[in-house]
C-alpha cells in the first residue's frame, strides 16, 4: 500500500511554520509496511483542498491529512471532504460528550459556544477519538469513484496527531498492508557525502531487489538510510542486514551508530561503559561541545567540567597556556590547542580532556589561517608514572559563523569518539 501526506495550512506555504508532523507519520506508516510516496502542503481554500484530495486519491490508496479540523472559519478540511465524497456533516454525540467532560473536569472553565460545531463529522466515517485535544479525527472511505481509497483526517497539533496515529490509524491499516518495510540508519561523522559514496559505490550498484540506499546530508555530515521492501519480514531483514554489514565493513571508520542517535549520545554511552570522565576547553565554540554533551540524560556521570576561554589571558590564567606559545604560534594553532587540552586535563582531574580554538568568521581569517579553520586537542591521563597522551589536529569548515561553530563541535566530538573506540 502506498500513501500520500497532505498538510493543510497557509502558514506552511508562507514559511511561518515547518511541517514537523510528516517525519512521525512516515515512520509510523513504515512500521506497518506502508510506503509514503509524496508529502504535500496545501492552502486553506476549499478549491485547493478538494483539488489536492482528488489528485492524491487518483494516485494513492491512502491519503493522510493533517490540519484544518477545528471549528473556526479558517478550518475548511471537513467541508472540503464532505463536498468531495458527497456526504453531509453529521453531529456525533460521543465526540460532543467527550469534549464536554474535559471542560467540566476543570472547575470554573466554561465550554466554548462552538463545541457542538466541533463535534460534526463526515457521515459514515470511522471517528477517531481525540483524547489529547478537541477536534476528532476520521477515517473515510472515498468510494468507488476514487478506487475505494481512504482519506484519514487528523488534527495538525503534533501531540493530538501522534496519539491518533499510534492508537487508531496504524492498527487499522496494518492489517490490510501486504508489505514489510525496514529502514536502517547509519550515522556517520568526519567526512562528507562524496567520500562515503566512493567507498560504497560498488555496493550501491549491486543492491538486492527491493532495497534502496539514500544519502541524507546534515549540518555535520551525512547519514545513510538502507531501506528494504518485501512481502516476508524474514527475507526483508536478511537483505537489509546484508547491505548494512557490507557498508559497515567498508566505511567503519566513519560510522558511529546504526540507529537515530546523536554523536554525543554515543560518546556519553561509551564513557559510561568504560568508566571514564571528560572535560572540555573551548574558545571558538563558546561552550557548544559541553552543551551538546550535557544535553544527554545521564551525562552527569561522565562530564566533569567545561572551560570557555575566549580571551588569550583567560587561556593562560585558567588553563596554563604559555604566553610564549600564544606569541609564537598564535591562539589558533595546534600548539595552543594541545596546551589547552593538557591544562584542562590537569585542572579538571578528568580522564580525557578535549579543546578547540579556531576562527568561526565571518572575519578574522588570513591566508595561513582562513575562516573556518579550527585546531583541536585531546589529552588523556597516562598510566601511573607516565606522561599524558596528547593528540592535535586541524579541521577546515566552510559556512557561516553558526554552521562553522557546529561543525567545529562535531569535529571535536568526532576526535573524542575515535579515541574512545581505541581505549
Short mmCIF file of N, CA, C and O in Angstrom, two decimals, residues 64-197:
data_model
loop_
_atom_site.label_atom_id
_atom_site.label_comp_id
_atom_site.label_asym_id
_atom_site.label_seq_id
_atom_site.Cartn_x
_atom_site.Cartn_y
_atom_site.Cartn_z
N UNK A 64 -3.36 10.68 3.95
CA UNK A 64 -3.46 11.16 5.33
C UNK A 64 -3.33 12.67 5.34
O UNK A 64 -2.40 13.23 4.75
N UNK A 65 -4.28 13.32 6.02
CA UNK A 65 -4.37 14.77 6.01
C UNK A 65 -4.23 15.29 7.44
O UNK A 65 -4.85 14.76 8.37
N UNK A 66 -3.42 16.32 7.63
CA UNK A 66 -3.33 16.96 8.94
C UNK A 66 -3.69 18.43 8.82
O UNK A 66 -3.31 19.09 7.86
N UNK A 67 -4.46 18.92 9.80
CA UNK A 67 -4.78 20.33 9.86
C UNK A 67 -6.15 20.67 9.32
O UNK A 67 -6.76 19.91 8.56
N UNK A 68 -6.67 21.82 9.74
CA UNK A 68 -7.93 22.33 9.23
C UNK A 68 -9.17 21.68 9.78
O UNK A 68 -10.24 21.73 9.15
N UNK A 69 -9.09 21.04 10.96
CA UNK A 69 -10.24 20.33 11.51
C UNK A 69 -10.95 21.08 12.64
O UNK A 69 -11.93 20.59 13.19
N UNK A 70 -10.43 22.25 13.02
CA UNK A 70 -11.05 22.98 14.12
C UNK A 70 -12.40 23.56 13.75
O UNK A 70 -12.84 23.49 12.59
N UNK A 71 -13.07 24.20 14.71
CA UNK A 71 -14.41 24.73 14.48
C UNK A 71 -14.45 26.17 13.98
O UNK A 71 -15.52 26.73 13.80
N UNK A 72 -13.27 26.78 13.73
CA UNK A 72 -13.24 28.18 13.29
C UNK A 72 -13.38 28.28 11.78
O UNK A 72 -13.25 27.29 11.05
N UNK A 73 -13.60 29.51 11.30
CA UNK A 73 -13.91 29.71 9.89
C UNK A 73 -12.76 29.36 8.95
O UNK A 73 -12.99 29.06 7.77
N UNK A 74 -11.53 29.43 9.45
CA UNK A 74 -10.40 29.12 8.58
C UNK A 74 -10.10 27.64 8.51
O UNK A 74 -9.18 27.21 7.82
N UNK A 75 -10.87 26.82 9.23
CA UNK A 75 -10.68 25.36 9.19
C UNK A 75 -11.68 24.77 8.21
O UNK A 75 -12.87 24.62 8.51
N UNK A 76 -11.21 24.41 7.03
CA UNK A 76 -12.11 24.03 5.93
C UNK A 76 -11.96 22.58 5.48
O UNK A 76 -12.59 22.17 4.51
N UNK A 77 -11.15 21.80 6.18
CA UNK A 77 -10.89 20.43 5.71
C UNK A 77 -12.16 19.59 5.69
O UNK A 77 -12.45 18.89 4.71
N UNK A 78 -12.94 19.63 6.76
CA UNK A 78 -14.16 18.81 6.80
C UNK A 78 -15.14 19.20 5.70
O UNK A 78 -15.75 18.34 5.06
N UNK A 79 -15.30 20.50 5.49
CA UNK A 79 -16.22 20.95 4.44
C UNK A 79 -15.76 20.50 3.06
O UNK A 79 -16.55 20.09 2.23
N UNK A 80 -14.45 20.54 2.84
CA UNK A 80 -13.90 20.13 1.55
C UNK A 80 -14.12 18.64 1.32
O UNK A 80 -14.48 18.21 0.21
N UNK A 81 -13.91 17.84 2.36
CA UNK A 81 -14.09 16.39 2.22
C UNK A 81 -15.56 16.06 2.00
O UNK A 81 -15.91 15.20 1.18
N UNK A 82 -16.44 16.72 2.73
CA UNK A 82 -17.88 16.48 2.56
C UNK A 82 -18.30 16.75 1.11
O UNK A 82 -19.09 16.00 0.53
N UNK A 83 -17.76 17.81 0.55
CA UNK A 83 -18.07 18.15 -0.84
C UNK A 83 -17.49 17.11 -1.80
O UNK A 83 -18.13 16.70 -2.77
N UNK A 84 -16.27 16.65 -1.50
CA UNK A 84 -15.59 15.71 -2.40
C UNK A 84 -16.29 14.35 -2.42
O UNK A 84 -16.52 13.77 -3.49
N UNK A 85 -16.61 13.81 -1.26
CA UNK A 85 -17.20 12.46 -1.20
C UNK A 85 -18.72 12.50 -1.23
O UNK A 85 -19.38 11.46 -1.18
N UNK A 86 -19.26 13.73 -1.29
CA UNK A 86 -20.71 13.93 -1.42
C UNK A 86 -21.47 13.28 -0.27
O UNK A 86 -22.46 12.56 -0.47
N UNK A 87 -20.99 13.58 0.92
CA UNK A 87 -21.66 13.12 2.14
C UNK A 87 -21.78 14.31 3.10
O UNK A 87 -20.90 15.16 3.16
N UNK A 88 -22.86 14.35 3.87
CA UNK A 88 -23.06 15.50 4.76
C UNK A 88 -22.26 15.37 6.06
O UNK A 88 -21.76 14.30 6.40
N UNK A 89 -22.13 16.51 6.74
CA UNK A 89 -21.59 16.51 8.09
C UNK A 89 -22.72 16.21 9.06
O UNK A 89 -23.82 16.78 8.95
N UNK A 90 -22.46 15.30 10.00
CA UNK A 90 -23.49 14.92 10.97
C UNK A 90 -22.94 15.11 12.38
O UNK A 90 -21.72 15.05 12.61
N UNK A 91 -23.83 15.35 13.31
CA UNK A 91 -23.43 15.57 14.69
C UNK A 91 -23.09 14.23 15.35
O UNK A 91 -23.85 13.27 15.26
N UNK A 92 -21.93 14.18 16.03
CA UNK A 92 -21.51 12.95 16.71
C UNK A 92 -21.61 13.18 18.23
O UNK A 92 -20.82 13.91 18.82
N UNK A 93 -22.59 12.55 18.80
CA UNK A 93 -22.88 12.75 20.23
C UNK A 93 -21.71 12.32 21.10
O UNK A 93 -21.39 12.99 22.10
N UNK A 94 -21.05 11.23 20.75
CA UNK A 94 -19.94 10.73 21.58
C UNK A 94 -18.80 11.74 21.63
O UNK A 94 -18.19 11.95 22.68
N UNK A 95 -18.50 12.35 20.49
CA UNK A 95 -17.44 13.36 20.46
C UNK A 95 -17.82 14.56 21.31
O UNK A 95 -17.00 15.09 22.08
N UNK A 96 -19.08 15.00 21.20
CA UNK A 96 -19.54 16.14 21.97
C UNK A 96 -19.43 15.87 23.47
O UNK A 96 -18.93 16.71 24.23
N UNK A 97 -19.89 14.72 23.90
CA UNK A 97 -19.85 14.39 25.32
C UNK A 97 -18.42 14.27 25.82
O UNK A 97 -18.10 14.67 26.94
N UNK A 98 -17.54 13.74 24.98
CA UNK A 98 -16.14 13.58 25.38
C UNK A 98 -15.50 14.95 25.62
O UNK A 98 -14.80 15.16 26.62
N UNK A 99 -15.69 15.87 24.70
CA UNK A 99 -15.08 17.19 24.87
C UNK A 99 -15.77 17.97 25.99
O UNK A 99 -15.11 18.72 26.71
N UNK A 100 -17.08 17.77 26.17
CA UNK A 100 -17.79 18.46 27.24
C UNK A 100 -17.27 18.02 28.60
O UNK A 100 -17.11 18.84 29.52
N UNK A 101 -16.97 16.73 28.74
CA UNK A 101 -16.44 16.23 30.01
C UNK A 101 -15.09 16.87 30.33
O UNK A 101 -14.76 17.09 31.49
N UNK A 102 -14.27 17.12 29.31
CA UNK A 102 -12.97 17.75 29.54
C UNK A 102 -13.12 19.13 30.16
O UNK A 102 -12.38 19.51 31.08
N UNK A 103 -14.11 19.89 29.68
CA UNK A 103 -14.31 21.23 30.22
C UNK A 103 -14.93 21.17 31.61
O UNK A 103 -14.60 21.97 32.49
N UNK A 104 -15.81 20.21 31.82
CA UNK A 104 -16.44 20.08 33.14
C UNK A 104 -15.43 19.65 34.20
O UNK A 104 -15.62 19.92 35.39
N UNK A 105 -14.36 18.97 33.75
CA UNK A 105 -13.36 18.48 34.70
C UNK A 105 -12.48 19.60 35.23
O UNK A 105 -11.75 19.42 36.21
N UNK A 106 -12.55 20.78 34.61
CA UNK A 106 -11.75 21.93 35.05
C UNK A 106 -12.67 22.94 35.71
O UNK A 106 -13.46 23.60 35.02
N UNK A 107 -12.64 23.05 37.03
CA UNK A 107 -13.54 23.98 37.74
C UNK A 107 -13.40 25.41 37.22
O UNK A 107 -12.29 25.91 37.02
N UNK A 108 -14.54 26.05 36.98
CA UNK A 108 -14.54 27.43 36.56
C UNK A 108 -14.30 27.65 35.09
O UNK A 108 -14.35 28.79 34.61
N UNK A 109 -14.03 26.58 34.34
CA UNK A 109 -13.77 26.72 32.91
C UNK A 109 -15.04 26.47 32.12
O UNK A 109 -15.65 25.39 32.22
N UNK A 110 -15.49 27.44 31.34
CA UNK A 110 -16.71 27.32 30.58
C UNK A 110 -16.43 26.69 29.22
O UNK A 110 -15.41 26.95 28.60
N UNK A 111 -17.37 25.88 28.79
CA UNK A 111 -17.22 25.28 27.47
C UNK A 111 -17.50 26.32 26.41
O UNK A 111 -18.40 27.15 26.55
N UNK A 112 -16.74 26.34 25.30
CA UNK A 112 -16.94 27.34 24.25
C UNK A 112 -18.24 27.12 23.51
O UNK A 112 -18.79 26.01 23.47
N UNK A 113 -18.73 28.18 22.89
CA UNK A 113 -20.02 28.12 22.20
C UNK A 113 -19.97 27.24 20.95
O UNK A 113 -21.00 26.76 20.49
N UNK A 114 -18.76 27.04 20.39
CA UNK A 114 -18.65 26.24 19.15
C UNK A 114 -18.35 24.77 19.42
O UNK A 114 -17.88 24.06 18.55
N UNK A 115 -18.60 24.33 20.65
CA UNK A 115 -18.29 22.94 20.99
C UNK A 115 -19.13 21.96 20.17
O UNK A 115 -18.64 20.90 19.76
N UNK A 116 -20.39 22.30 19.92
CA UNK A 116 -21.23 21.42 19.11
C UNK A 116 -20.75 21.40 17.66
O UNK A 116 -20.75 20.35 17.01
N UNK A 117 -20.31 22.53 17.17
CA UNK A 117 -19.78 22.58 15.80
C UNK A 117 -18.56 21.68 15.67
O UNK A 117 -18.36 21.02 14.65
N UNK A 118 -17.75 21.65 16.70
CA UNK A 118 -16.53 20.82 16.71
C UNK A 118 -16.86 19.34 16.60
O UNK A 118 -16.03 18.55 16.16
N UNK A 119 -18.06 18.94 17.02
CA UNK A 119 -18.43 17.52 17.07
C UNK A 119 -19.09 17.02 15.78
O UNK A 119 -19.64 15.91 15.76
N UNK A 120 -19.04 17.78 14.71
CA UNK A 120 -19.61 17.32 13.44
C UNK A 120 -18.54 16.55 12.64
O UNK A 120 -17.39 16.97 12.53
N UNK A 121 -18.97 15.40 12.11
CA UNK A 121 -18.07 14.52 11.36
C UNK A 121 -18.71 14.14 10.03
O UNK A 121 -19.92 14.34 9.83
N UNK A 122 -17.91 13.60 9.13
CA UNK A 122 -18.43 13.14 7.83
C UNK A 122 -19.30 11.91 8.05
O UNK A 122 -18.91 10.97 8.76
N UNK A 123 -20.48 11.90 7.48
CA UNK A 123 -21.41 10.77 7.63
C UNK A 123 -20.74 9.47 7.14
O UNK A 123 -20.14 9.42 6.07
N UNK A 124 -20.83 8.43 7.95
CA UNK A 124 -20.27 7.13 7.59
C UNK A 124 -18.80 6.96 7.90
O UNK A 124 -18.24 5.88 7.67
N UNK A 125 -18.17 7.99 8.43
CA UNK A 125 -16.74 7.87 8.74
C UNK A 125 -16.52 7.11 10.05
O UNK A 125 -17.41 7.03 10.90
N UNK A 126 -15.32 6.57 10.19
CA UNK A 126 -14.91 5.99 11.46
C UNK A 126 -14.29 7.12 12.27
O UNK A 126 -13.28 7.71 11.87
N UNK A 127 -14.91 7.46 13.38
CA UNK A 127 -14.46 8.58 14.19
C UNK A 127 -13.27 8.16 15.06
O UNK A 127 -13.32 7.12 15.73
N UNK A 128 -12.22 8.96 15.01
CA UNK A 128 -11.03 8.70 15.83
C UNK A 128 -11.10 9.61 17.05
O UNK A 128 -11.02 10.84 16.91
N UNK A 129 -11.26 9.06 18.25
CA UNK A 129 -11.36 9.90 19.44
C UNK A 129 -10.09 10.72 19.65
O UNK A 129 -8.99 10.25 19.39
N UNK A 130 -10.28 11.94 20.11
CA UNK A 130 -9.16 12.81 20.43
C UNK A 130 -9.06 12.91 21.95
O UNK A 130 -9.77 13.70 22.58
N UNK A 131 -8.18 12.12 22.55
CA UNK A 131 -8.04 12.11 24.00
C UNK A 131 -7.10 13.20 24.50
O UNK A 131 -6.95 13.38 25.70
N UNK A 132 -6.44 13.90 23.56
CA UNK A 132 -5.49 14.95 23.93
C UNK A 132 -6.11 16.34 23.76
O UNK A 132 -5.94 17.22 24.60
N UNK A 133 -6.84 16.53 22.65
CA UNK A 133 -7.43 17.83 22.35
C UNK A 133 -8.91 17.74 22.12
O UNK A 133 -9.62 16.94 22.74
N UNK A 134 -9.40 18.53 21.16
CA UNK A 134 -10.84 18.61 20.92
C UNK A 134 -11.30 17.99 19.61
O UNK A 134 -12.19 17.16 19.57
N UNK A 135 -10.68 18.40 18.48
CA UNK A 135 -11.18 18.00 17.17
C UNK A 135 -11.01 16.50 16.95
O UNK A 135 -9.91 15.96 17.10
N UNK A 136 -12.09 15.79 16.58
CA UNK A 136 -11.96 14.36 16.31
C UNK A 136 -11.28 14.12 14.97
O UNK A 136 -11.33 14.95 14.06
N UNK A 137 -10.65 12.96 14.84
CA UNK A 137 -10.12 12.53 13.56
C UNK A 137 -11.13 11.65 12.86
O UNK A 137 -12.15 11.25 13.45
N UNK A 138 -10.89 11.33 11.61
CA UNK A 138 -11.82 10.50 10.84
C UNK A 138 -11.08 9.62 9.84
O UNK A 138 -10.10 10.06 9.25
N UNK A 139 -11.59 8.41 9.66
CA UNK A 139 -11.16 7.53 8.58
C UNK A 139 -12.35 7.42 7.63
O UNK A 139 -13.43 6.97 8.03
N UNK A 140 -12.17 7.83 6.38
CA UNK A 140 -13.28 7.96 5.44
C UNK A 140 -12.99 7.15 4.19
O UNK A 140 -11.93 7.29 3.57
N UNK A 141 -13.92 6.30 3.82
CA UNK A 141 -13.83 5.60 2.54
C UNK A 141 -14.27 6.55 1.44
O UNK A 141 -15.38 7.10 1.48
N UNK A 142 -13.40 6.78 0.47
CA UNK A 142 -13.69 7.76 -0.58
C UNK A 142 -14.61 7.20 -1.66
O UNK A 142 -15.02 7.94 -2.55
N UNK A 143 -14.93 5.90 -1.61
CA UNK A 143 -15.89 5.32 -2.53
C UNK A 143 -15.28 4.84 -3.84
O UNK A 143 -14.10 5.03 -4.12
N UNK A 144 -16.10 4.20 -4.65
CA UNK A 144 -15.64 3.60 -5.90
C UNK A 144 -15.10 4.64 -6.87
O UNK A 144 -14.22 4.35 -7.68
N UNK A 145 -15.62 5.85 -6.78
CA UNK A 145 -15.16 6.91 -7.68
C UNK A 145 -13.67 7.15 -7.55
O UNK A 145 -13.00 7.56 -8.50
N UNK A 146 -13.12 6.87 -6.35
CA UNK A 146 -11.69 7.04 -6.10
C UNK A 146 -11.02 5.71 -5.77
O UNK A 146 -10.10 5.65 -4.95
N UNK A 147 -11.48 4.64 -6.41
CA UNK A 147 -10.85 3.34 -6.26
C UNK A 147 -10.92 2.79 -4.86
O UNK A 147 -10.06 2.00 -4.44
N UNK A 148 -11.96 3.18 -4.10
CA UNK A 148 -12.14 2.74 -2.72
C UNK A 148 -10.93 3.07 -1.84
O UNK A 148 -10.58 2.32 -0.93
N UNK A 149 -10.30 4.18 -2.16
CA UNK A 149 -9.20 4.64 -1.31
C UNK A 149 -9.72 5.27 -0.03
O UNK A 149 -10.93 5.44 0.17
N UNK A 150 -8.79 5.60 0.84
CA UNK A 150 -9.16 6.15 2.15
C UNK A 150 -8.56 7.53 2.34
O UNK A 150 -7.41 7.80 1.97
N UNK A 151 -9.35 8.40 2.96
CA UNK A 151 -8.88 9.67 3.48
C UNK A 151 -8.86 9.57 5.00
O UNK A 151 -9.84 9.15 5.61
N UNK A 152 -7.75 9.93 5.61
CA UNK A 152 -7.65 9.96 7.06
C UNK A 152 -7.41 11.41 7.47
O UNK A 152 -6.44 12.03 7.04
N UNK A 153 -8.32 11.95 8.26
CA UNK A 153 -8.23 13.34 8.69
C UNK A 153 -7.74 13.39 10.14
O UNK A 153 -8.34 12.77 11.02
N UNK A 154 -6.67 14.15 10.36
CA UNK A 154 -6.08 14.27 11.69
C UNK A 154 -5.83 15.73 12.03
O UNK A 154 -5.57 16.54 11.13
N UNK A 155 -5.87 16.09 13.30
CA UNK A 155 -5.53 17.46 13.69
C UNK A 155 -4.07 17.76 13.37
O UNK A 155 -3.24 16.85 13.28
N UNK A 156 -3.75 19.04 13.23
CA UNK A 156 -2.37 19.42 12.97
C UNK A 156 -1.52 19.53 14.21
O UNK A 156 -0.29 19.56 14.11
N UNK A 157 -2.14 19.58 15.39
CA UNK A 157 -1.37 19.66 16.64
C UNK A 157 -0.62 18.35 16.83
O UNK A 157 -1.23 17.28 16.89
N UNK A 158 0.72 18.39 16.92
CA UNK A 158 1.51 17.16 16.95
C UNK A 158 1.09 16.14 18.01
O UNK A 158 0.97 14.95 17.72
N UNK A 159 0.87 16.58 19.24
CA UNK A 159 0.52 15.64 20.31
C UNK A 159 -0.78 14.92 20.01
O UNK A 159 -0.93 13.71 20.27
N UNK A 160 -1.76 15.63 19.45
CA UNK A 160 -3.04 15.02 19.11
C UNK A 160 -2.89 14.05 17.95
O UNK A 160 -3.40 12.93 17.97
N UNK A 161 -2.17 14.50 16.91
CA UNK A 161 -1.95 13.65 15.73
C UNK A 161 -1.21 12.37 16.10
O UNK A 161 -1.58 11.27 15.67
N UNK A 162 -0.16 12.48 16.90
CA UNK A 162 0.66 11.31 17.25
C UNK A 162 -0.15 10.27 18.01
O UNK A 162 -0.02 9.06 17.76
N UNK A 163 -0.97 10.72 18.95
CA UNK A 163 -1.79 9.76 19.71
C UNK A 163 -2.76 9.03 18.80
O UNK A 163 -2.95 7.82 18.91
N UNK A 164 -3.38 9.75 17.87
CA UNK A 164 -4.33 9.12 16.94
C UNK A 164 -3.64 8.13 16.00
O UNK A 164 -4.18 7.06 15.69
N UNK A 165 -2.45 8.50 15.52
CA UNK A 165 -1.71 7.60 14.65
C UNK A 165 -1.39 6.30 15.37
O UNK A 165 -1.59 5.20 14.83
N UNK A 166 -0.87 6.41 16.57
CA UNK A 166 -0.43 5.23 17.31
C UNK A 166 -1.60 4.35 17.75
O UNK A 166 -1.54 3.12 17.65
N UNK A 167 -2.66 4.99 18.24
CA UNK A 167 -3.76 4.23 18.84
C UNK A 167 -4.77 3.70 17.83
O UNK A 167 -5.39 2.66 18.07
N UNK A 168 -4.95 4.42 16.71
CA UNK A 168 -6.04 4.04 15.81
C UNK A 168 -5.59 3.82 14.36
O UNK A 168 -5.87 2.77 13.77
N UNK A 169 -4.89 4.78 13.78
CA UNK A 169 -4.62 4.74 12.34
C UNK A 169 -3.71 3.58 11.96
O UNK A 169 -4.03 2.79 11.06
N UNK A 170 -2.57 3.46 12.62
CA UNK A 170 -1.63 2.39 12.28
C UNK A 170 -2.25 1.01 12.49
O UNK A 170 -2.17 0.15 11.60
N UNK A 171 -2.88 0.73 13.64
CA UNK A 171 -3.51 -0.59 13.80
C UNK A 171 -4.58 -0.87 12.74
O UNK A 171 -4.72 -2.00 12.28
N UNK A 172 -5.34 0.15 12.34
CA UNK A 172 -6.41 -0.04 11.36
C UNK A 172 -5.87 -0.47 10.01
O UNK A 172 -6.40 -1.39 9.38
N UNK A 173 -4.79 0.17 9.55
CA UNK A 173 -4.28 -0.11 8.20
C UNK A 173 -3.20 -1.19 8.18
O UNK A 173 -2.92 -1.75 7.11
N UNK A 174 -2.60 -1.50 9.31
CA UNK A 174 -1.55 -2.52 9.33
C UNK A 174 -2.09 -3.87 8.87
O UNK A 174 -1.40 -4.64 8.19
N UNK A 175 -3.32 -4.17 9.23
CA UNK A 175 -3.90 -5.47 8.87
C UNK A 175 -4.12 -5.62 7.38
O UNK A 175 -4.15 -6.74 6.85
N UNK A 176 -4.28 -4.49 6.66
CA UNK A 176 -4.53 -4.57 5.21
C UNK A 176 -3.27 -4.38 4.38
O UNK A 176 -3.32 -4.47 3.16
N UNK A 177 -2.15 -4.12 5.05
CA UNK A 177 -0.90 -3.95 4.32
C UNK A 177 -0.25 -5.30 4.07
O UNK A 177 -0.10 -6.12 4.97
N UNK A 178 0.11 -5.54 2.83
CA UNK A 178 0.71 -6.83 2.46
C UNK A 178 2.23 -6.77 2.43
O UNK A 178 2.89 -7.77 2.16
N UNK A 179 2.78 -5.62 2.72
CA UNK A 179 4.22 -5.48 2.62
C UNK A 179 4.90 -5.25 3.95
O UNK A 179 4.27 -5.00 4.98
N UNK A 180 6.22 -5.34 3.92
CA UNK A 180 7.08 -5.06 5.07
C UNK A 180 8.14 -4.07 4.62
O UNK A 180 8.73 -4.23 3.55
N UNK A 181 8.35 -3.04 5.41
CA UNK A 181 9.38 -2.05 5.12
C UNK A 181 10.32 -1.97 6.31
O UNK A 181 9.89 -1.86 7.45
N UNK A 182 11.61 -2.02 6.03
CA UNK A 182 12.62 -1.92 7.09
C UNK A 182 13.63 -0.84 6.70
O UNK A 182 14.20 -0.87 5.61
N UNK A 183 13.82 0.13 7.60
CA UNK A 183 14.82 1.18 7.40
C UNK A 183 15.93 1.02 8.43
O UNK A 183 15.64 0.89 9.62
N UNK A 184 17.17 1.07 7.98
CA UNK A 184 18.31 1.09 8.90
C UNK A 184 19.11 2.36 8.61
O UNK A 184 19.47 2.62 7.47
N UNK A 185 19.35 3.14 9.66
CA UNK A 185 20.10 4.39 9.51
C UNK A 185 21.53 4.19 10.00
O UNK A 185 21.76 3.71 11.11
N UNK A 186 22.47 4.56 9.17
CA UNK A 186 23.88 4.52 9.53
C UNK A 186 24.35 5.95 9.69
O UNK A 186 24.41 6.72 8.72
N UNK A 187 24.64 6.33 10.92
CA UNK A 187 25.06 7.70 11.21
C UNK A 187 26.58 7.79 11.08
O UNK A 187 27.30 6.97 11.65
N UNK A 188 27.05 8.81 10.34
CA UNK A 188 28.49 8.94 10.12
C UNK A 188 28.97 10.31 10.61
O UNK A 188 28.19 11.26 10.76
N UNK A 189 30.27 10.41 10.81
CA UNK A 189 30.89 11.68 11.17
C UNK A 189 32.30 11.71 10.60
O UNK A 189 32.89 10.65 10.33
N UNK A 190 32.83 12.90 10.39
CA UNK A 190 34.22 13.03 9.97
C UNK A 190 34.46 13.06 8.49
O UNK A 190 35.61 13.22 8.05
N UNK A 191 33.40 12.96 7.68
CA UNK A 191 33.58 13.02 6.23
C UNK A 191 32.27 13.41 5.58
O UNK A 191 31.23 13.50 6.25
N UNK A 192 32.30 13.62 4.29
CA UNK A 192 31.11 14.06 3.57
C UNK A 192 30.53 13.01 2.66
O UNK A 192 31.01 11.88 2.57
N UNK A 193 29.49 13.42 1.96
CA UNK A 193 28.74 12.51 1.09
C UNK A 193 29.60 11.91 -0.01
O UNK A 193 29.50 10.72 -0.33
N UNK A 194 30.49 12.72 -0.60
CA UNK A 194 31.30 12.25 -1.72
C UNK A 194 32.22 11.11 -1.31
O UNK A 194 32.35 10.10 -2.01
N UNK A 195 32.86 11.25 -0.15
CA UNK A 195 33.77 10.20 0.32
C UNK A 195 33.03 8.91 0.60
O UNK A 195 33.47 7.82 0.20
N UNK A 196 31.89 9.02 1.31
CA UNK A 196 31.10 7.83 1.62
C UNK A 196 30.65 7.15 0.33
O UNK A 196 30.73 5.92 0.19
N UNK A 197 30.17 7.95 -0.61
CA UNK A 197 29.67 7.39 -1.87
C UNK A 197 30.77 6.64 -2.62
O UNK A 197 30.53 5.58 -3.21
#
